Short mmCIF file of C-alpha atoms in Angstrom, two decimals:
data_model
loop_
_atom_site.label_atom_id
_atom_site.label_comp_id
_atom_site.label_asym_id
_atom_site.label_seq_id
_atom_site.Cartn_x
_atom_site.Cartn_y
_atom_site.Cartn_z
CA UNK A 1 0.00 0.00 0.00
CA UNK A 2 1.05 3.45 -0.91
CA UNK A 3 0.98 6.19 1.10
CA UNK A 4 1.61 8.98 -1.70
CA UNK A 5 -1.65 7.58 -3.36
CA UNK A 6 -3.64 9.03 -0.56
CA UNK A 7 -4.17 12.90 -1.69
CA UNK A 8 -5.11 15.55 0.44
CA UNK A 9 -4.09 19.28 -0.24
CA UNK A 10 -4.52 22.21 -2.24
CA UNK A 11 -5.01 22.35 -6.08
CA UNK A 12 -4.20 24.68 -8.84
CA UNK A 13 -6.73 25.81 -11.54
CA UNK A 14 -5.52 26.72 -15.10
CA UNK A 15 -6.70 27.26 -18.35
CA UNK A 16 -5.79 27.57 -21.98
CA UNK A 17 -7.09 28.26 -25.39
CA UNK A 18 -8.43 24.30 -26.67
CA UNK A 19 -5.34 22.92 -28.12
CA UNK A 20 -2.58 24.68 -26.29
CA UNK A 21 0.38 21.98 -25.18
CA UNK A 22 0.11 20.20 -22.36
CA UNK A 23 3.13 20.75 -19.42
CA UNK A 24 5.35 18.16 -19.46
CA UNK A 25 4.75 15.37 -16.58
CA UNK A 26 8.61 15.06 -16.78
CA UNK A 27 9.63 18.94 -16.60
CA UNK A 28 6.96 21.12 -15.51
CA UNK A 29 7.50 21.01 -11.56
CA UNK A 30 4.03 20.94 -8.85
CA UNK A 31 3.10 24.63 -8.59
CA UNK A 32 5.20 26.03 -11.63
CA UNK A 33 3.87 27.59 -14.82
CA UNK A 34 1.90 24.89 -16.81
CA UNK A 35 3.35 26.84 -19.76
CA UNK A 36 3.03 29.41 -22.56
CA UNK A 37 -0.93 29.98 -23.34
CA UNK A 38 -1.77 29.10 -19.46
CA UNK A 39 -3.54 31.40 -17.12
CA UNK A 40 -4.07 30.65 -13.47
CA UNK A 41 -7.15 30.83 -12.20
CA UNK A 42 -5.70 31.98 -8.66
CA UNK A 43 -6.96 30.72 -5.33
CA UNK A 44 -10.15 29.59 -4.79
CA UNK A 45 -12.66 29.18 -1.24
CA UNK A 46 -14.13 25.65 -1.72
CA UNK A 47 -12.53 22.22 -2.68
CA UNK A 48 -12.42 21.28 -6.53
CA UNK A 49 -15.41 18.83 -7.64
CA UNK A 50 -15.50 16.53 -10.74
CA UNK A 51 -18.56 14.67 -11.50
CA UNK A 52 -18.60 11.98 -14.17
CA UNK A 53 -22.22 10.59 -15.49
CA UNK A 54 -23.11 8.48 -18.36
CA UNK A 55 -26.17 7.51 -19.81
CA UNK A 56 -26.04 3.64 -21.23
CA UNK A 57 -28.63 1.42 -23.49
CA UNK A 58 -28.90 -2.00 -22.25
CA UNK A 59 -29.91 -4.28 -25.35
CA UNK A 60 -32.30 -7.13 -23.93
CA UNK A 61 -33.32 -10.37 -25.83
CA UNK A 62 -36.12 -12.36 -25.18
CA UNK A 63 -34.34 -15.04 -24.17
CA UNK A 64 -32.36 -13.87 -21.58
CA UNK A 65 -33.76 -12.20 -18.03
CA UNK A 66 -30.92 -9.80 -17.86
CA UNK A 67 -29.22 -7.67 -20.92
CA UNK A 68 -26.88 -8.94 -22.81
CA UNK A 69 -25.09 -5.86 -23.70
CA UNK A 70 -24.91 -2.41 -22.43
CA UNK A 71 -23.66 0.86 -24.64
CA UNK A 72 -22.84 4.27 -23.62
CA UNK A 73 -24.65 6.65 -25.31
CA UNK A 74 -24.00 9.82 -23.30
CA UNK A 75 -21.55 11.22 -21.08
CA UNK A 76 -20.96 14.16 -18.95
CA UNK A 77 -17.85 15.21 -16.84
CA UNK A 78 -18.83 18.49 -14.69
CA UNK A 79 -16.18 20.19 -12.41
CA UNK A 80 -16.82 22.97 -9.79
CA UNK A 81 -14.92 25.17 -7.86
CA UNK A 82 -15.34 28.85 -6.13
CA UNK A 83 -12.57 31.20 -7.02
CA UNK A 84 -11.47 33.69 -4.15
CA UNK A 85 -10.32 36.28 -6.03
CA UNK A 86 -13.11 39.32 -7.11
CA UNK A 87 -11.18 40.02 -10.24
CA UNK A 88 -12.73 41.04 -13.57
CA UNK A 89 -11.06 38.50 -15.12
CA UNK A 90 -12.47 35.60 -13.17
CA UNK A 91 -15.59 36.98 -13.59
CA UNK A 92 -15.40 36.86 -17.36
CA UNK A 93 -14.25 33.35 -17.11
CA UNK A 94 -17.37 32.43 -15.06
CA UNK A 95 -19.79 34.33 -17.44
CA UNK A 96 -18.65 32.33 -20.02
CA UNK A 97 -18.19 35.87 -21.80
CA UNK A 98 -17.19 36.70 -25.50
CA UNK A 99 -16.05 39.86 -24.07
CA UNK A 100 -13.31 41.63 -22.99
CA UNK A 101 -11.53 43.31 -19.82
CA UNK A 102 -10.85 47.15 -20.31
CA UNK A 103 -8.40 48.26 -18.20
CA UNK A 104 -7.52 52.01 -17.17
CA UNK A 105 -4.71 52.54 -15.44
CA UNK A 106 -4.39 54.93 -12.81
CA UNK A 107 -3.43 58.77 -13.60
CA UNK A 108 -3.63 62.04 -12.34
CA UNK A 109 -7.64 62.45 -12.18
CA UNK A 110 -8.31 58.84 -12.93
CA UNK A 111 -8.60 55.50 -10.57
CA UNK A 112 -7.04 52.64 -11.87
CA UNK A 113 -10.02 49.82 -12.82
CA UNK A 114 -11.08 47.04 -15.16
CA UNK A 115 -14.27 47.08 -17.01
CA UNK A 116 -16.48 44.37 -17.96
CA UNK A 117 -19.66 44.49 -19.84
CA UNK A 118 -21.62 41.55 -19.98
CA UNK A 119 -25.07 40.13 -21.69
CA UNK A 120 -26.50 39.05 -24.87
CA UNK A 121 -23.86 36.45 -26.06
CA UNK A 122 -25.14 33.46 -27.82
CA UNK A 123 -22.14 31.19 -28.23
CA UNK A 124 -19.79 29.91 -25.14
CA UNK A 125 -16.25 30.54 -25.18
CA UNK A 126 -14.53 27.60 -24.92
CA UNK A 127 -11.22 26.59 -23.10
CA UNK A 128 -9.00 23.97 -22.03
CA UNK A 129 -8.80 23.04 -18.28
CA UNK A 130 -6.01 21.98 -16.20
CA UNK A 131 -6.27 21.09 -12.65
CA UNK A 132 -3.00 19.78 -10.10
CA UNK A 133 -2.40 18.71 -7.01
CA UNK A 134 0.12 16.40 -5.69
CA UNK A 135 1.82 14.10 -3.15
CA UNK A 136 4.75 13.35 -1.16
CA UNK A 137 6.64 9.90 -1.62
CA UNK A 138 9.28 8.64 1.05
CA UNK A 139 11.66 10.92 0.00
CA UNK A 140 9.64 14.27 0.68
CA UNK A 141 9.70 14.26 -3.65
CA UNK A 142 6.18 16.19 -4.57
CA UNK A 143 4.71 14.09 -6.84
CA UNK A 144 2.11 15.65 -9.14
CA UNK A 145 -1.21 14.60 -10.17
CA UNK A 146 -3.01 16.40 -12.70
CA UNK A 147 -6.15 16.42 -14.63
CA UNK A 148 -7.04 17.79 -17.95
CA UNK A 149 -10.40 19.07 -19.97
CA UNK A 150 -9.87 19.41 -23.18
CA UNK A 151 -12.00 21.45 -24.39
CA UNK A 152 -15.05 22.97 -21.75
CA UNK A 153 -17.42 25.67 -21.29
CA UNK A 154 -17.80 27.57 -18.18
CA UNK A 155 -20.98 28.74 -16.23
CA UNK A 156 -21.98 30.61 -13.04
CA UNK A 157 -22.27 28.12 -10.85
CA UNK A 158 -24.48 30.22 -7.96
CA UNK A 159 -25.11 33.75 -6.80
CA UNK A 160 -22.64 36.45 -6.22
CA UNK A 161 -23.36 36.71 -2.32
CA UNK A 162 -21.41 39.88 -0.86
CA UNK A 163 -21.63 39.52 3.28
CA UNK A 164 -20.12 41.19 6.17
CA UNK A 165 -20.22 37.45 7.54
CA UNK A 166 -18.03 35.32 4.43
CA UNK A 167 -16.05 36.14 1.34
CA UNK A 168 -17.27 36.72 -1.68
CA UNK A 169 -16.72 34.10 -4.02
CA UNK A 170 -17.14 33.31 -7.84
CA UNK A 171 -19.14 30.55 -8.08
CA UNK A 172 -17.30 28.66 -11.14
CA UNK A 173 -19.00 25.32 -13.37
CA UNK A 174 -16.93 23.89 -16.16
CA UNK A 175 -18.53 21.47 -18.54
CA UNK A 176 -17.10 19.35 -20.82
CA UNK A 177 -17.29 18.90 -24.50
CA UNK A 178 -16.03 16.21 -26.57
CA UNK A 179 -12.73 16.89 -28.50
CA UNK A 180 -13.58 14.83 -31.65
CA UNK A 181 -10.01 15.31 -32.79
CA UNK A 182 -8.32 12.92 -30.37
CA UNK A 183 -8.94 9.01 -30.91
CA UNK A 184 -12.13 7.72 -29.35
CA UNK A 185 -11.96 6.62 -25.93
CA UNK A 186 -9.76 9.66 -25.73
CA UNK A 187 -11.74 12.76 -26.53
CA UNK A 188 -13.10 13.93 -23.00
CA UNK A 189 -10.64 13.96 -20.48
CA UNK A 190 -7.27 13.00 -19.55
CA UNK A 191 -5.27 11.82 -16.16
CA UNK A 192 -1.50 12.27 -15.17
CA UNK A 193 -0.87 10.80 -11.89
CA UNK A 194 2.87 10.67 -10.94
CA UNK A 195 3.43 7.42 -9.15
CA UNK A 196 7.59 7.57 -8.87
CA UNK A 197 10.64 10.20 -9.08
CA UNK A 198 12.57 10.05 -11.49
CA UNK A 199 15.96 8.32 -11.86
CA UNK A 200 18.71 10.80 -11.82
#
């Protein structure tokens, strides 16, 4: 039994425009830059979730009491998350806007700010997700674990609640799409999980 296969910790959100490069498993260290074309989503309030479903057809004879075959014919992979951080930018991310951030910086009879105007988009954005965490082996070696959308769309997942009592987070859903050009079998989602450091 393995002890680094037992994960509790933080994670790291980032995201991409669909097809960017993947980091390296070998070269991209836990909690460095996933690379040119990432973003990081910054720090976030509640735990990551991902939700899998699938919808299946079970083909019965009349022969037989119980099917004799079963297909998938749907599938769903759902992650959610609060981000911490009231930033324009997250905010466009969770409005699944077409949009843009305009930014002003700060002068003599001006305030620095970032302006986003939202509503009346028909078609999603979409993105590629990346999501890490990671474990220690024997040797204190942080061994990363990592999961990848390859192509999503992102929602608000909940209200915008601003208290004296809580922080305010960004409620954030990210739904999966199929990537029809990667091999079926291989089109929704993809795992890395370290399970050794490497040899010197």
């Amino acid at each position: 039994m393995a002890v680094a296969d037992i994960l509790v910790g933080p994670i790291n959100i980032w995201y991409s425009p669909v097809g960017t490069a993947l980091p390296s498993i070998n070269t991209i260290a836990v909690g460095a830059s996933f690379g040119a074309g990432w973003v990081s989503a910054g720090m976030t309030l509640a735990p990551l979730s991902l939700s899998y479903e699938a919808d299946e057809f079970e083909l019965e004879v009349e022969q037989y009491p119980s099917p004799v075959s079963r297909a998938r014919t749907k599938e769903k992979a759902l992650i959610e998350t609060q981000l911490a951080e009231f930033t324009a930018a997250n905010l466009l991310l969770a409005l699944a806007s077409t949009q843009t951030v305009t930014a002003v910086a700060a002068g003599a009879s001006v305030h620095a700010s970032d302006t986003l105007k939202f509503g009346g988009d028909i078609l999603l954005p979409m993105l590629q997700w990346g999501f890490e965490t990671w474990a220690l082996d024997a040797s204190s070696n942080k061994l990363p674990k990592r999961v990848f959308i390859y192509k999503a769309t992102a929602s608000i997942g909940g209200k915008l609640e601003f208290s004296k009592k809580a922080a305010l987070g960004i409620p954030l859903k990210i739904s999966a799409l199929v990537d029809t050009a990667k091999t079926a079998g291989q089109q929704l989602m993809e795992f890395q999980i370290v399970t050794g450091w490497k040899t010197s």
